[in-house]
Structure formats: structure tokens, C-alpha cells
GROMACS .gro file of C-alpha atoms in nm:
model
  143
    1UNK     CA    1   0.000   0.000   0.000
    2UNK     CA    2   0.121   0.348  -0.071
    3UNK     CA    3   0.220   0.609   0.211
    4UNK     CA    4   0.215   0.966   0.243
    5UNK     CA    5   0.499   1.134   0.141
    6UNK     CA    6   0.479   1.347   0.437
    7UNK     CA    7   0.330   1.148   0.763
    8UNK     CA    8   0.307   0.774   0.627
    9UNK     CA    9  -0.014   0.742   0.666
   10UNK     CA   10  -0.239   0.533   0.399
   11UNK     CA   11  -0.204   0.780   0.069
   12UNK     CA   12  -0.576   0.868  -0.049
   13UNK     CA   13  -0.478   1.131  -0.306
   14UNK     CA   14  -0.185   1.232  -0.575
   15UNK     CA   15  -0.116   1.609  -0.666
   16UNK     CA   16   0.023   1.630  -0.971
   17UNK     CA   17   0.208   1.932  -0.954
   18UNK     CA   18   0.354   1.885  -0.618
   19UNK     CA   19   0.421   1.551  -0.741
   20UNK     CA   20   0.311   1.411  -0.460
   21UNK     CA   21   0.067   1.115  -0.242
   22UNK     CA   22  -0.093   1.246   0.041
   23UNK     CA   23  -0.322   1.171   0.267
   24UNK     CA   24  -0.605   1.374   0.354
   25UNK     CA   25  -0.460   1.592   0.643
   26UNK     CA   26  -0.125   1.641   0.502
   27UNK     CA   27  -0.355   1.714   0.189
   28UNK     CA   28  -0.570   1.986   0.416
   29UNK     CA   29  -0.223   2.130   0.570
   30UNK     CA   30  -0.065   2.181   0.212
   31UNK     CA   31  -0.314   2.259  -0.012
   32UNK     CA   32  -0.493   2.572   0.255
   33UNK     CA   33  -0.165   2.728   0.272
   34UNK     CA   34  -0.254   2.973   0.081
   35UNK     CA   35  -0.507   3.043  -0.264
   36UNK     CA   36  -0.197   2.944  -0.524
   37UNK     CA   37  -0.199   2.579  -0.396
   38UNK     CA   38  -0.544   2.585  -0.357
   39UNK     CA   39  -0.616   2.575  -0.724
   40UNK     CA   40  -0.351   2.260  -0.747
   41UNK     CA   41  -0.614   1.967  -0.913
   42UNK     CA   42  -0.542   1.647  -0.688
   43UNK     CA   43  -0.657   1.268  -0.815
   44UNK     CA   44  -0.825   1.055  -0.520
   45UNK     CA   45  -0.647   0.717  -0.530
   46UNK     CA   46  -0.865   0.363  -0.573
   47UNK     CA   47  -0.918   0.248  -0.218
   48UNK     CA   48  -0.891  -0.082  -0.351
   49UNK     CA   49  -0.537  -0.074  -0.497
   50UNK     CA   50  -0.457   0.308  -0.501
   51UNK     CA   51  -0.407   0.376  -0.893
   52UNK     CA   52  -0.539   0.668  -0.990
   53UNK     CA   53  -0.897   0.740  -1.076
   54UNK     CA   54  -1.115   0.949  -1.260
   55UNK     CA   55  -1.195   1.154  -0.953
   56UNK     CA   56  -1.025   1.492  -0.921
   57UNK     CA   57  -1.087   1.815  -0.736
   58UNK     CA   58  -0.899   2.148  -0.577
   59UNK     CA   59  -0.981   2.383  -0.289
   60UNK     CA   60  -0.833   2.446   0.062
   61UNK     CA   61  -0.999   2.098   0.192
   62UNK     CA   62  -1.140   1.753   0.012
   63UNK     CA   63  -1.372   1.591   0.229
   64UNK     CA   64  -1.308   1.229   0.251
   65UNK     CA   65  -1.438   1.040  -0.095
   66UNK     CA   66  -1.388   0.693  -0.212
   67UNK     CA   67  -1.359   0.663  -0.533
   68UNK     CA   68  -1.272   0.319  -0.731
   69UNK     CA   69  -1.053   0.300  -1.042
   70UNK     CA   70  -1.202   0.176  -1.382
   71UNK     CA   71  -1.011  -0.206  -1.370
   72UNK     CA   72  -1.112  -0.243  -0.994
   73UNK     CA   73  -1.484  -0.205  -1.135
   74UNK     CA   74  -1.444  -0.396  -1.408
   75UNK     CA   75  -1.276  -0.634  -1.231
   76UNK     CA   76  -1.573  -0.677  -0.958
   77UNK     CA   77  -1.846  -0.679  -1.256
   78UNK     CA   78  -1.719  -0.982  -1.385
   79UNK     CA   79  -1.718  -1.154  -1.087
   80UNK     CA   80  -2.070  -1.078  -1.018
   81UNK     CA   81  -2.128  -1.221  -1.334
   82UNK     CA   82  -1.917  -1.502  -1.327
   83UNK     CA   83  -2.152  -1.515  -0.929
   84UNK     CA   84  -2.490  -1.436  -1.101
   85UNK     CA   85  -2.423  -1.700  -1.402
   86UNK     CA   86  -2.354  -1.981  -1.125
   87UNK     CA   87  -2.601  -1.905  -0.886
   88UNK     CA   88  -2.862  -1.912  -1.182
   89UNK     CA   89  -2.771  -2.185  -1.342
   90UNK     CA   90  -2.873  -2.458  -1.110
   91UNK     CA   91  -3.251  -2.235  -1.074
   92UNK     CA   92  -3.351  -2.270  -1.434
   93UNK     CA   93  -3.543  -2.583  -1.421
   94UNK     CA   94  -3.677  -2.510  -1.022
   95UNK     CA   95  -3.828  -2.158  -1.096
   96UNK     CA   96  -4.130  -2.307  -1.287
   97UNK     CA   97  -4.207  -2.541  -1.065
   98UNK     CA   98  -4.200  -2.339  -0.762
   99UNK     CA   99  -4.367  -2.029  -0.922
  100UNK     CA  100  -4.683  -2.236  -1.073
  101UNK     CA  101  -4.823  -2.312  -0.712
  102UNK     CA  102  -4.979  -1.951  -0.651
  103UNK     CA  103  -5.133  -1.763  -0.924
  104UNK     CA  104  -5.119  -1.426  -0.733
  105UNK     CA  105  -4.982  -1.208  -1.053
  106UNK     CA  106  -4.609  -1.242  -0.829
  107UNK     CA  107  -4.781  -0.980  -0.589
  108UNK     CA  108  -4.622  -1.053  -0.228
  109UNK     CA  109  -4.724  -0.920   0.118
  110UNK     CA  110  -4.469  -0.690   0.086
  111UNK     CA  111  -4.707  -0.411  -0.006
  112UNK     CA  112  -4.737  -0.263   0.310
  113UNK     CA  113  -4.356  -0.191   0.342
  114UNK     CA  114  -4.350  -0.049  -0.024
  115UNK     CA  115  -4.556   0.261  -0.024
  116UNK     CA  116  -4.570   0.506  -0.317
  117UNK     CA  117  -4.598   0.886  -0.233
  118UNK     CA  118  -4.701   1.105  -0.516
  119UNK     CA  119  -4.516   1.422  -0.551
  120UNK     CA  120  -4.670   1.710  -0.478
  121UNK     CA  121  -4.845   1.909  -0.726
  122UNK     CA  122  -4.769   2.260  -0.554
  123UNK     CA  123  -4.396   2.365  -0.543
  124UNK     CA  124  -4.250   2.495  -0.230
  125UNK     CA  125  -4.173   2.856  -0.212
  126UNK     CA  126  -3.842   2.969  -0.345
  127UNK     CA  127  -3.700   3.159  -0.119
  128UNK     CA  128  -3.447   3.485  -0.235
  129UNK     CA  129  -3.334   3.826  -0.121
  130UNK     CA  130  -3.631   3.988  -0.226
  131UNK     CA  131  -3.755   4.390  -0.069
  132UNK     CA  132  -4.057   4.364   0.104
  133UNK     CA  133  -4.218   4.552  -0.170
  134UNK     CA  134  -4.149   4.275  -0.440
  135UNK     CA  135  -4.276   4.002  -0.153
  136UNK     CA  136  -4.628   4.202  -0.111
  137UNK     CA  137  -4.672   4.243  -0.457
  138UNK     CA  138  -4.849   3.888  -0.449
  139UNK     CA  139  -5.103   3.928  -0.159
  140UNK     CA  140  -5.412   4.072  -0.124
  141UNK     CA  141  -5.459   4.377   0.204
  142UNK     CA  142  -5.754   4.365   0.444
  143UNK     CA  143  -5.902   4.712   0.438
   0.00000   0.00000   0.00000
């Protein structure tokens, strides 16, 4: 596993112009030193096997992120294929036969943990830095 240049700690990140892994407090220390380092663009490490990923950012502080590289996810989808395909296989000629017994349309008592909540049809007021005169505008005045 790679360590921080600076505290050897587990590296989470790599700044490319400081040429550097860090981890994120020696990250926080150097890059809010001031608004120049800042702007420095920094690559979160795979927390799998800490190559690079797509994942970059700047500013003072990155909060903690996980981020996985592109072979570490292809790498787990085909094993939960190569899992799916075996797990399946043996159920093709068993999923009739257990199915046909109840002709309930596959409808389970689940229903009452699944509940469907409609949006609702009114918005909720936006709220900006209005003058009160632009905020009355809309209402009517008792006399």
C-alpha cells in the first residue's frame, strides 16, 4: 500500500504538480496554505489498490471520498457475473415449478412496506433576497 509522502499514513490522493501522495490531512495542511496551492487539481487514489482514478478536485480541503478505479470495477463486474451465471444456473429448471403453485400475478405481502408517495403538485416557495415591496406584490390587504 502506498504512504504519504509526508506522515506515512495510507495515501488517499496524488497532486500532480507537487508531485506528490498524500493523505487527507497532510492534503488539508498543504493545499490551505494559501489560494496558489489551492487551485492545485489532486486525483483521489482507488481504495482498492490506489491507482489513480477518474476523480479529481482542488480547494483548501477535500472531504473524505472513495472513489474506485475503472479495472477495480471492471474487475468486480465480472465476478458478479461469473456469481450471477452460477447461482442461476442450477434455478432454471426449479423456478417453474415453484412459481406455478400460486397464481397471485407475483404480488407478495410486501405491499405494506413499499408505499408510493405522489409528488406534490404545488412547489414549495423559493425563497431569495427579495424587498418587502417585491414580496407584497403577491397578496391581497384587508381594508
Amino acid at each position: 500500500m502506498k504512504k504519504c509522502e509526508l506522515c506515512d499514513s495510507l495515501a488517499k490522493m496524488y497532486c500532480e504538480s507537487d508531485q506528490a501522495i498524500l493523505c487527507w490531512d497532510c492534503d488539508s495542511r498543504v493545499h490551505g496554505a494559501n489560494f496558489l496551492v489551492a487551485k492545485h487539481l489532486r486525483t483521489l487514489l482507488c481504495h482498492l489498490c490506489q491507482s489513480p482514478t477518474p476523480w479529481n478536485g482542488s480547494g483548501t480541503k477535500l472531504g473524505p471520498t472513495v472513489s474506485v478505479c475503472e479495472n477495480c470495477v471492471d474487475q468486480n463486474d465480472s465476478r458478479e457475473e461469473m456469481n450471477y451465471e452460477e447461482t442461476h444456473d442450477d434455478d432454471v429448471d426449479d423456478g417453474e415449478e415453484e412459481g406455478s403453485e400460486d397464481d397471485d400475478d407475483g404480488d407478495s405481502g410486501d405491499d405494506e412496506e413499499n408505499q408510493v408517495v405522489p409528488l406534490s403538485s404545488t412547489a414549495p416557495p423559493v425563497s431569495s433576497s427579495s424587498t418587502s415591496e417585491e414580496c407584497s406584490a403577491g397578496f391581497a390587504t384587508r381594508r
